[in-house]
Amino acid sequence: MAFMKKYLPPILGFFLAYYYYSANEEFRPEMLQGKKVIVTGASKGIGEQMAYHLAKMGAHVVVTARSKETLEKVVSHCLELGAPSAHYIAGSMENMTFAEQFVAQAGKLMGGLDMLILNHITNSPMNLFSGDIHLVRRSMEVNFLSYVVLSVAALPMLKQSDGSIVVVSSMADTAMKAVSGILNIEASPKEECALEIIKGGALRQEEVYYDSAIWTNLLLRNPGRKLLEFLSLRRYSLDKFIKN
């Protein structure tokens, strides 16, 4: 306890200062003008709204999800909002072959890639394991392995454009269940969340939280996480994963 009282305040202060001052560049919508962006999980919710924001900013977009009919409507609206080009490729992220081929097809449609936004997810019941291996496999394939496959497939194009990868995550299905029936918290506005995610990607921020108070709560839960990340990644290089 004495250790925590002595060292936690300065550690917390350091990371708070890092968070608030690390991204000193101001976001401008023209940063996305003409950029080539992939958005997964874009048939509804935050993914759909990100596609619309990008379209308004003049970005080329390729969206994907399982529903062809819904994606057609999203693409049509993107063009109405001013996107110079908008395309969709429907498919399931359970299929790793589709995931890999999707990135290649999207790159051909847009003539390259500047930003890969990974927003898709499959819902999994947060219950004790019941022996359903298929459910575990599906969750791992969609929520983890497809992210790896998509990222690796996109790296050559992103390296060429000095682009970025944006990964969207949520605590709604995990942390919120622990306080179910105790706290009544309204869902975050999807339009605002989508815009903050895009801003973070354009400014190349390491992490973006909506709302920002969540960051402090996570840091208090595990104050050493950022330090461990720094020590692990300081000698890490993506070059060996990218085929020349």
XYZ file of N, CA and C in Angstrom:
732
model
N 0.822 -1.203 0.000
C 0.000 0.000 0.000
C 0.865 1.265 0.000
N 1.939 1.235 0.789
C 2.837 2.388 0.831
C 3.469 2.634 -0.535
N 3.800 1.529 -1.218
C 4.378 1.647 -2.560
C 3.401 2.335 -3.506
N 2.132 1.928 -3.447
C 1.119 2.502 -4.326
C 0.945 3.991 -4.059
N 0.925 4.369 -2.776
C 0.749 5.776 -2.430
C 1.927 6.619 -2.909
N 3.118 6.027 -2.911
C 4.315 6.782 -3.263
C 4.501 6.905 -4.762
N 4.254 5.796 -5.493
C 4.612 5.774 -6.902
C 3.434 5.904 -7.861
N 2.217 5.573 -7.425
C 1.092 5.636 -8.347
C 0.783 7.050 -8.834
N 0.762 8.079 -7.964
C 0.449 9.431 -8.455
C 1.387 9.932 -9.551
N 2.731 9.808 -9.383
C 3.591 10.298 -10.478
C 3.445 9.480 -11.755
N 3.234 8.163 -11.609
C 3.047 7.327 -12.800
C 1.773 7.735 -13.526
N 0.710 7.902 -12.759
C -0.557 8.312 -13.344
C -0.437 9.677 -14.003
N 0.262 10.603 -13.337
C 0.447 11.934 -13.903
C 1.209 11.904 -15.211
N 2.226 11.039 -15.278
C 3.022 10.925 -16.501
C 2.168 10.474 -17.670
N 1.378 9.426 -17.449
C 0.585 8.888 -18.544
C -0.574 9.807 -18.919
N -1.120 10.518 -17.951
C -2.154 11.497 -18.274
C -1.583 12.617 -19.145
N -0.389 13.083 -18.789
C 0.262 14.126 -19.585
C 0.582 13.617 -20.987
N 1.048 12.381 -21.056
C 1.360 11.782 -22.361
C 0.114 11.718 -23.231
N -0.989 11.319 -22.618
C -2.234 11.162 -23.369
C -2.722 12.496 -23.919
N -2.700 13.531 -23.094
C -3.282 14.803 -23.491
C -2.385 15.621 -24.414
N -1.075 15.361 -24.406
C -0.176 16.201 -25.192
C 0.519 15.457 -26.335
N 0.289 14.148 -26.453
C 0.985 13.391 -27.498
C 0.441 13.711 -28.883
N -0.836 14.063 -28.981
C -1.426 14.385 -30.280
C -1.707 15.886 -30.336
N -0.680 16.660 -30.656
C -0.842 18.104 -30.639
C -1.307 18.661 -31.975
N -1.400 17.828 -32.999
C -1.888 18.293 -34.286
C -3.409 18.318 -34.268
N -3.974 19.337 -34.834
C -5.432 19.485 -34.853
C -6.011 18.779 -36.071
N -7.116 18.080 -35.881
C -7.751 17.360 -36.979
C -8.418 18.329 -37.942
N -8.253 18.043 -39.239
C -8.922 18.794 -40.286
C -9.554 17.804 -41.251
N -10.818 18.000 -41.619
C -11.492 17.060 -42.518
C -10.746 16.823 -43.822
N -10.032 17.837 -44.309
C -9.312 17.670 -45.571
C -8.183 16.648 -45.477
N -7.835 16.235 -44.261
C -6.834 15.176 -44.103
C -7.290 13.881 -44.769
N -8.601 13.696 -44.875
C -9.140 12.470 -45.456
C -9.516 12.628 -46.916
N -9.420 13.830 -47.454
C -9.819 14.052 -48.837
C -8.923 13.264 -49.787
N -9.557 12.449 -50.615
C -8.827 11.634 -51.575
C -8.192 10.386 -51.006
N -8.284 10.177 -49.698
C -7.701 8.989 -49.083
C -8.530 7.749 -49.427
N -7.869 6.608 -49.421
C -8.503 5.338 -49.785
C -8.650 4.498 -48.527
N -9.906 4.248 -48.153
C -10.184 3.682 -46.834
C -11.071 2.450 -46.937
N -10.713 1.425 -46.189
C -11.543 0.230 -46.006
C -12.218 0.322 -44.648
N -13.519 0.003 -44.606
C -14.249 -0.076 -43.341
C -14.948 -1.425 -43.281
N -14.612 -2.245 -42.302
C -15.301 -3.522 -42.122
C -16.446 -3.345 -41.124
N -17.384 -4.281 -41.161
C -18.545 -4.172 -40.278
C -19.315 -2.895 -40.527
N -19.503 -2.556 -41.809
C -20.024 -1.232 -42.166
C -21.488 -1.238 -42.569
N -22.224 -2.288 -42.258
C -23.629 -2.335 -42.662
C -24.545 -1.604 -41.696
N -24.056 -1.332 -40.482
C -24.887 -0.643 -39.491
C -23.993 -0.073 -38.394
N -24.616 0.666 -37.482
C -23.911 1.145 -36.298
C -22.750 2.071 -36.595
N -21.699 1.938 -35.790
C -20.537 2.818 -35.908
C -19.848 2.651 -37.255
N -19.759 1.430 -37.762
C -19.118 1.208 -39.050
C -19.812 1.943 -40.179
N -21.131 1.884 -40.196
C -21.907 2.609 -41.209
C -21.674 4.112 -41.097
N -21.686 4.629 -39.878
C -21.493 6.061 -39.681
C -20.084 6.503 -40.063
N -19.088 5.649 -39.839
C -17.729 5.988 -40.271
C -17.670 6.124 -41.780
N -18.353 5.228 -42.493
C -18.383 5.312 -43.952
C -18.995 6.634 -44.402
N -20.047 7.074 -43.733
C -20.699 8.334 -44.105
C -19.805 9.539 -43.801
N -19.157 9.531 -42.655
C -18.234 10.626 -42.328
C -17.106 10.704 -43.359
N -16.552 9.563 -43.706
C -15.464 9.530 -44.684
C -15.932 10.054 -46.034
N -17.156 9.682 -46.416
C -17.707 10.154 -47.686
C -17.832 11.675 -47.693
N -18.310 12.239 -46.596
C -18.446 13.699 -46.494
C -17.091 14.395 -46.596
N -16.041 13.711 -46.133
C -14.703 14.299 -46.159
C -13.998 14.085 -47.488
N -14.655 13.404 -48.423
C -14.080 13.228 -49.745
C -13.170 12.034 -49.899
N -13.329 11.023 -49.056
C -12.491 9.824 -49.140
C -13.127 8.777 -50.055
N -12.283 7.969 -50.669
C -12.740 6.774 -51.371
C -12.981 5.694 -50.319
N -14.082 4.974 -50.418
C -14.378 3.967 -49.401
C -14.763 2.639 -50.043
N -14.313 1.575 -49.411
C -14.787 0.222 -49.707
C -15.273 -0.360 -48.396
N -16.525 -0.777 -48.364
C -17.124 -1.294 -47.138
C -17.419 -2.775 -47.298
N -17.469 -3.453 -46.174
C -17.793 -4.876 -46.201
C -18.594 -5.260 -44.973
N -19.424 -6.269 -45.147
C -20.210 -6.908 -44.094
C -20.843 -8.125 -44.763
N -21.741 -8.793 -44.075
C -22.348 -9.986 -44.664
C -23.553 -9.666 -45.544
N -24.254 -8.581 -45.254
C -25.510 -8.267 -45.931
C -25.282 -7.433 -47.190
N -25.474 -8.050 -48.341
C -25.296 -7.357 -49.614
C -26.311 -6.227 -49.770
N -27.565 -6.502 -49.408
C -28.626 -5.508 -49.582
C -28.350 -4.249 -48.756
N -27.927 -4.444 -47.512
C -27.640 -3.290 -46.656
C -26.435 -2.513 -47.160
N -25.409 -3.216 -47.603
C -24.209 -2.546 -48.110
C -24.506 -1.719 -49.352
N -25.418 -2.200 -50.182
C -25.801 -1.434 -51.369
C -26.360 -0.067 -50.972
N -27.173 -0.052 -49.920
C -27.750 1.206 -49.440
C -26.669 2.116 -48.853
N -25.729 1.517 -48.121
C -24.641 2.307 -47.533
C -23.801 2.960 -48.624
N -23.449 2.190 -49.637
C -22.633 2.719 -50.738
C -23.381 3.820 -51.485
N -24.670 3.601 -51.724
C -25.472 4.607 -52.413
C -25.494 5.922 -51.634
N -25.636 5.824 -50.331
C -25.668 7.037 -49.506
C -24.292 7.706 -49.452
N -23.224 6.904 -49.441
C -21.869 7.469 -49.466
C -21.662 8.321 -50.716
N -22.138 7.836 -51.848
C -22.006 8.596 -53.092
C -22.836 9.873 -53.039
N -24.004 9.800 -52.425
C -24.841 10.992 -52.272
C -24.159 12.042 -51.395
N -23.385 11.568 -50.418
C -22.720 12.478 -49.482
C -21.444 13.091 -50.049
N -21.005 12.601 -51.214
C -19.850 13.223 -51.852
C -18.613 12.364 -51.995
N -18.698 11.081 -51.685
C -17.529 10.209 -51.858
C -17.149 10.149 -53.332
N -15.875 10.346 -53.681
C -15.459 10.253 -55.081
C -15.656 8.856 -55.651
N -15.601 7.848 -54.788
C -15.936 6.479 -55.187
C -16.327 5.700 -53.942
N -17.230 4.752 -54.123
C -17.673 3.915 -53.009
C -18.057 2.551 -53.557
N -17.547 1.514 -52.928
C -17.808 0.147 -53.358
C -18.078 -0.725 -52.139
N -18.709 -1.861 -52.391
C -18.906 -2.836 -51.316
C -18.498 -4.215 -51.805
N -18.053 -5.035 -50.878
C -17.750 -6.443 -51.138
C -18.331 -7.224 -49.970
N -19.390 -7.968 -50.217
C -20.071 -8.690 -49.145
C -19.395 -10.034 -48.891
N -19.340 -10.430 -47.627
C -18.749 -11.713 -47.267
C -18.633 -11.870 -45.770
N -18.236 -13.059 -45.355
C -18.120 -13.366 -43.930
C -16.664 -13.420 -43.506
N -16.356 -12.809 -42.377
C -15.004 -12.833 -41.849
C -14.677 -14.142 -41.136
N -15.594 -15.091 -41.162
C -15.259 -16.448 -40.727
C -14.386 -17.131 -41.769
N -14.445 -16.642 -42.987
C -13.712 -17.215 -44.114
C -12.412 -16.441 -44.310
N -11.295 -17.043 -43.934
C -10.016 -16.342 -44.020
C -9.586 -16.103 -45.461
N -10.016 -16.974 -46.367
C -9.709 -16.757 -47.780
C -10.404 -15.504 -48.280
N -11.671 -15.346 -47.885
C -12.390 -14.123 -48.255
C -11.703 -12.896 -47.676
N -11.312 -12.967 -46.405
C -10.680 -11.819 -45.749
C -9.436 -11.367 -46.508
N -8.613 -12.321 -46.906
C -7.377 -11.982 -47.622
C -7.675 -11.429 -49.010
N -8.602 -12.092 -49.717
C -8.933 -11.644 -51.069
C -9.664 -10.308 -51.062
N -10.433 -10.059 -50.008
C -11.167 -8.799 -49.904
C -10.223 -7.603 -49.930
N -9.138 -7.668 -49.179
C -8.188 -6.551 -49.136
C -7.582 -6.315 -50.515
N -7.220 -7.397 -51.196
C -6.637 -7.261 -52.531
C -7.636 -6.638 -53.502
N -8.892 -7.078 -53.444
C -9.918 -6.534 -54.333
C -10.192 -5.064 -54.032
N -10.250 -4.732 -52.747
C -10.488 -3.337 -52.362
C -9.349 -2.442 -52.833
N -8.123 -2.934 -52.703
C -6.974 -2.167 -53.166
C -7.015 -1.908 -54.660
N -7.461 -2.898 -55.424
C -7.572 -2.723 -56.873
C -8.670 -1.724 -57.224
N -9.787 -1.792 -56.501
C -10.898 -0.876 -56.769
C -10.506 0.577 -56.527
N -9.704 0.811 -55.494
C -9.332 2.183 -55.137
C -7.969 2.599 -55.664
N -7.195 1.639 -56.133
C -5.848 1.966 -56.594
C -4.858 2.148 -55.472
N -5.077 1.455 -54.357
C -4.190 1.551 -53.205
C -4.977 1.578 -51.914
N -4.293 1.857 -50.818
C -4.952 1.879 -49.512
C -4.197 2.815 -48.570
N -4.946 3.687 -47.893
C -4.358 4.607 -46.915
C -4.753 4.276 -45.483
N -5.923 3.681 -45.307
C -6.384 3.394 -43.948
C -7.264 2.146 -43.945
N -6.957 1.249 -43.026
C -7.747 0.034 -42.829
C -8.444 0.145 -41.480
N -9.779 0.227 -41.489
C -10.549 0.336 -40.253
C -11.228 -0.998 -39.982
N -10.799 -1.665 -38.921
C -11.318 -2.982 -38.550
C -12.375 -2.801 -37.472
N -13.627 -3.012 -37.864
C -14.749 -2.712 -36.983
C -15.691 -3.893 -36.780
N -15.463 -4.997 -37.495
C -16.402 -6.120 -37.435
C -16.202 -6.947 -36.167
N -17.244 -7.641 -35.770
C -17.189 -8.485 -34.576
C -18.351 -9.465 -34.625
N -18.170 -10.602 -34.002
C -19.281 -11.528 -33.803
C -19.598 -11.579 -32.324
N -20.860 -11.541 -32.001
C -21.268 -11.558 -30.602
C -21.127 -12.952 -30.022
N -20.541 -13.033 -28.849
C -20.365 -14.306 -28.153
C -20.949 -14.181 -26.754
N -21.728 -15.155 -26.322
C -22.292 -15.090 -24.965
C -21.195 -15.166 -23.916
N -21.220 -14.249 -22.958
C -20.198 -14.202 -21.913
C -20.613 -15.109 -20.752
N -20.673 -16.391 -21.034
C -21.053 -17.369 -20.021
C -19.910 -18.350 -19.811
N -20.060 -19.226 -18.831
C -19.073 -20.274 -18.623
C -19.030 -21.192 -19.838
N -17.845 -21.689 -20.154
C -17.671 -22.558 -21.316
C -18.559 -23.792 -21.195
N -19.346 -24.041 -22.241
C -20.308 -25.148 -22.220
C -19.869 -26.323 -23.073
N -18.663 -26.250 -23.634
C -18.173 -27.344 -24.464
C -18.411 -27.143 -25.945
N -18.963 -26.001 -26.333
C -19.252 -25.724 -27.739
C -17.992 -25.192 -28.429
N -17.221 -26.105 -29.011
C -15.978 -25.729 -29.680
C -16.252 -24.866 -30.907
N -17.354 -25.118 -31.585
C -17.690 -24.329 -32.776
C -17.845 -22.857 -32.423
N -18.475 -22.577 -31.289
C -18.660 -21.193 -30.859
C -17.319 -20.526 -30.557
N -16.430 -21.276 -29.907
C -15.100 -20.741 -29.599
C -14.327 -20.473 -30.887
N -14.378 -21.425 -31.807
C -13.651 -21.274 -33.072
C -14.180 -20.079 -33.867
N -15.488 -19.953 -33.923
C -16.087 -18.837 -34.662
C -15.685 -17.499 -34.050
N -15.714 -17.424 -32.734
C -15.332 -16.187 -32.059
C -13.870 -15.842 -32.325
N -12.989 -16.828 -32.260
C -11.571 -16.588 -32.494
C -11.302 -16.195 -33.943
N -11.997 -16.836 -34.872
C -11.773 -16.542 -36.283
C -12.220 -15.128 -36.644
N -13.422 -14.753 -36.195
C -13.962 -13.446 -36.573
C -13.332 -12.318 -35.765
N -13.202 -12.517 -34.461
C -12.776 -11.432 -33.574
C -11.266 -11.289 -33.440
N -10.520 -12.284 -33.904
C -9.061 -12.195 -33.787
C -8.349 -12.544 -35.092
N -8.522 -13.771 -35.566
C -7.728 -14.232 -36.701
C -7.985 -13.408 -37.959
N -9.234 -13.044 -38.211
C -9.518 -12.242 -39.407
C -8.844 -10.878 -39.334
N -8.705 -10.324 -38.134
C -7.998 -9.047 -37.965
C -6.532 -9.200 -38.375
N -5.941 -10.319 -37.994
C -4.543 -10.574 -38.354
C -4.408 -10.740 -39.860
N -5.291 -11.546 -40.452
C -5.235 -11.802 -41.893
C -5.424 -10.509 -42.683
N -6.417 -9.717 -42.314
C -6.671 -8.453 -43.005
C -5.482 -7.501 -42.886
N -4.917 -7.422 -41.697
C -3.792 -6.510 -41.468
C -2.564 -6.924 -42.267
N -2.245 -8.207 -42.240
C -1.078 -8.697 -42.979
C -1.263 -8.475 -44.478
N -2.483 -8.724 -44.979
C -2.748 -8.525 -46.404
C -2.639 -7.053 -46.797
N -2.968 -6.161 -45.865
C -2.960 -4.727 -46.169
C -1.597 -4.073 -45.981
N -0.695 -4.699 -45.247
C 0.572 -4.056 -44.892
C 1.395 -3.567 -46.084
N 1.531 -4.333 -47.159
C 2.328 -3.814 -48.280
C 1.779 -2.503 -48.841
N 0.455 -2.411 -49.003
C -0.144 -1.173 -49.512
C -0.019 -0.037 -48.503
N -0.200 -0.353 -47.220
C -0.116 0.674 -46.191
C 1.313 1.187 -46.025
N 2.281 0.303 -46.205
C 3.676 0.741 -46.133
C 3.991 1.691 -47.282
N 3.463 1.389 -48.451
C 3.709 2.229 -49.619
C 3.084 3.616 -49.455
N 1.912 3.680 -48.820
C 1.207 4.957 -48.656
C 1.479 5.620 -47.317
N 2.298 4.972 -46.476
C 2.504 5.442 -45.108
C 1.161 5.543 -44.391
N 0.339 4.509 -44.582
C -1.013 4.501 -44.044
C -1.093 3.964 -42.632
N -2.318 3.685 -42.195
C -2.529 3.288 -40.805
C -3.627 2.241 -40.697
N -3.599 1.524 -39.578
C -4.619 0.540 -39.244
C -5.350 1.026 -38.002
N -6.670 1.020 -38.060
C -7.508 1.441 -36.938
C -8.332 0.245 -36.485
N -8.229 -0.094 -35.211
C -8.974 -1.222 -34.650
C -9.997 -0.687 -33.659
N -11.260 -1.039 -33.869
C -12.353 -0.576 -33.013
C -12.711 -1.683 -32.035
N -12.863 -1.317 -30.774
C -13.219 -2.292 -29.745
C -14.251 -1.681 -28.817
N -14.869 -2.536 -27.991
C -15.903 -2.066 -27.078
C -15.851 -2.853 -25.788
N -16.171 -2.173 -24.699
C -16.281 -2.833 -23.400
C -17.731 -3.147 -23.053
N -18.656 -2.841 -23.951
C -20.081 -2.936 -23.625
C -20.507 -4.357 -23.286
N -19.912 -5.342 -23.945
C -20.357 -6.718 -23.734
C -19.585 -7.425 -22.632
N -18.559 -6.783 -22.090
C -17.762 -7.451 -21.059
C -17.839 -6.712 -19.737
N -17.255 -5.529 -19.707
C -17.221 -4.787 -18.446
C -18.610 -4.407 -17.964
N -19.526 -4.100 -18.904
C -20.844 -3.635 -18.494
C -21.670 -4.735 -17.843
N -21.407 -6.006 -18.181
C -22.177 -7.083 -17.578
C -21.897 -7.216 -16.092
N -20.728 -6.784 -15.674
C -20.391 -6.875 -14.253
C -21.219 -5.920 -13.410
N -21.717 -4.855 -14.037
C -22.512 -3.873 -13.290
C -23.946 -3.824 -13.813
N -24.360 -4.885 -14.491
C -25.722 -4.940 -15.004
C -26.717 -4.867 -13.858
N -27.704 -4.011 -13.985
C -28.695 -3.839 -12.941
C -28.287 -2.848 -11.871
N -27.026 -2.414 -11.897
C -26.534 -1.443 -10.914
C -26.402 -0.067 -11.552
N -25.759 -0.042 -12.731
C -25.590 1.215 -13.447
C -26.488 1.240 -14.670
N -27.022 2.381 -14.957
C -27.848 2.577 -16.141
C -27.175 3.624 -17.017
N -26.385 3.153 -17.979
C -25.589 4.046 -18.811
C -26.122 4.008 -20.235
N -26.383 5.177 -20.796
C -26.872 5.253 -22.157
C -25.770 4.891 -23.146
N -26.189 4.316 -24.265
C -25.232 3.974 -25.314
C -24.610 5.243 -25.884
N -23.340 5.161 -26.223
C -22.667 6.319 -26.810
C -23.252 6.602 -28.193
N -23.407 7.856 -28.575
C -23.944 8.190 -29.900
C -23.032 7.656 -30.996
N -23.572 6.828 -31.874
C -22.730 6.176 -32.879
C -22.115 7.180 -33.849
N -22.836 8.271 -34.145
C -22.281 9.266 -35.056
C -21.047 9.936 -34.449
N -21.125 10.281 -33.169
C -19.995 10.929 -32.498
C -18.829 9.961 -32.327
N -19.136 8.733 -31.942
C -18.074 7.722 -31.801
C -17.343 7.526 -33.120
N -18.111 7.409 -34.199
C -17.514 7.189 -35.516
C -16.565 8.320 -35.885
N -16.971 9.548 -35.614
C -16.130 10.696 -35.957
C -14.855 10.718 -35.126
N -14.949 10.401 -33.846
C -13.761 10.390 -32.990
C -12.773 9.316 -33.435
N -13.287 8.179 -33.870
C -12.413 7.104 -34.358
C -11.665 7.556 -35.608
N -12.382 8.191 -36.523
C -11.749 8.681 -37.748
C -10.698 9.740 -37.432
N -11.015 10.638 -36.523
C -10.040 11.660 -36.120
C -8.773 11.010 -35.567
N -8.959 10.014 -34.705
C -7.807 9.326 -34.130
C -6.955 8.651 -35.178
N -7.612 8.046 -36.180
C -6.872 7.412 -37.258
C -6.111 8.411 -38.101
N -6.743 9.536 -38.410
C -6.092 10.558 -39.232
C -4.904 11.184 -38.512
N -5.024 11.342 -37.191
C -3.936 11.930 -36.397
C -2.929 10.889 -35.932
N -3.177 9.629 -36.293
C -2.293 8.520 -35.943
C -2.104 8.408 -34.429
N -3.187 8.596 -33.711
C -3.144 8.431 -32.264
C -3.099 6.950 -31.917
N -2.309 6.648 -30.902
C -2.162 5.246 -30.514
C -3.467 4.674 -29.990
N -4.186 5.446 -29.192
C -5.446 4.991 -28.620
C -6.422 6.158 -28.556
N -7.693 5.850 -28.776
C -8.759 6.838 -28.651
C -9.860 6.214 -27.809
N -10.350 6.959 -26.822
C -11.423 6.465 -25.961
C -12.622 7.394 -26.051
N -13.818 6.789 -26.106
C -15.041 7.593 -26.111
C -15.986 7.033 -25.061
N -16.316 7.812 -24.019
C -15.743 9.136 -23.841
C -14.351 9.022 -23.203
N -13.647 10.143 -23.120
C -12.245 10.122 -22.704
C -12.048 9.669 -21.266
N -13.092 9.756 -20.428
C -12.958 9.358 -19.024
C -12.675 7.873 -18.874
N -13.038 7.075 -19.870
C -12.808 5.631 -19.809
C -11.323 5.336 -19.716
N -10.488 6.154 -20.369
C -9.039 5.921 -20.370
C -8.483 5.930 -18.957
N -8.929 6.885 -18.141
C -8.443 6.981 -16.769
C -8.819 5.745 -15.971
N -10.033 5.258 -16.162
C -10.475 4.059 -15.450
C -9.634 2.848 -15.820
N -9.323 2.698 -17.097
C -8.512 1.565 -17.538
C -7.091 1.666 -17.010
N -6.555 2.863 -16.976
C -5.194 3.049 -16.472
C -5.114 2.720 -14.989
N -6.108 3.128 -14.226
C -6.123 2.826 -12.797
C -6.215 1.326 -12.555
N -6.912 0.637 -13.456
C -7.038 -0.807 -13.302
C -5.710 -1.505 -13.541
N -4.916 -1.003 -14.468
C -3.643 -1.638 -14.791
C -2.631 -0.565 -15.182
N -2.034 0.122 -14.205
C -1.148 1.248 -14.517
C 0.131 0.854 -15.236
N 0.508 -0.410 -15.185
C 1.748 -0.816 -15.829
C 1.588 -1.250 -17.268
N 0.357 -1.239 -17.793
C 0.132 -1.755 -19.142
C 0.882 -0.961 -20.198
N 0.832 0.367 -20.124
C 1.490 1.178 -21.137
C 3.003 1.021 -21.084
N 3.543 0.881 -19.884
C 4.980 0.689 -19.746
C 5.397 -0.639 -20.359
N 4.630 -1.690 -20.116
C 4.939 -2.997 -20.689
C 4.839 -2.962 -22.209
N 3.849 -2.250 -22.740
C 3.724 -2.120 -24.185
C 4.950 -1.419 -24.770
N 5.383 -0.372 -24.111
C 6.544 0.378 -24.596
C 7.789 -0.501 -24.622
N 8.015 -1.244 -23.547
C 9.194 -2.097 -23.467
C 9.138 -3.221 -24.494
N 7.933 -3.726 -24.780
C 7.784 -4.839 -25.716
C 7.948 -4.398 -27.162
N 7.524 -3.177 -27.480
C 7.450 -2.751 -28.867
C 8.611 -1.877 -29.330
N 9.488 -1.461 -28.422
C 10.505 -0.483 -28.818
C 11.486 -1.045 -29.847
N 11.679 -2.358 -29.893
C 12.568 -2.955 -30.889
C 11.796 -3.749 -31.933
N 10.498 -3.534 -31.977
C 9.646 -4.310 -32.876
C 9.616 -3.662 -34.249
N 9.673 -4.463 -35.282
C 9.640 -3.949 -36.647
C 8.683 -4.782 -37.477
N 7.855 -4.102 -38.264
C 6.913 -4.798 -39.128
C 7.546 -5.238 -40.441
N 8.737 -4.759 -40.737
C 9.326 -5.013 -42.047
C 9.452 -6.499 -42.359
N 9.747 -7.292 -41.351
C 9.952 -8.717 -41.610
C 8.661 -9.429 -41.986
N 7.503 -8.772 -41.704
C 6.227 -9.377 -42.054
C 5.742 -8.946 -43.428
N 6.413 -7.989 -44.019
C 5.970 -7.442 -45.290
C 6.845 -7.996 -46.407
N 6.225 -8.636 -47.357
C 6.963 -9.182 -48.481
C 7.317 -8.059 -49.448
N 8.562 -8.022 -49.822
C 8.998 -6.989 -50.761
C 8.528 -7.336 -52.172
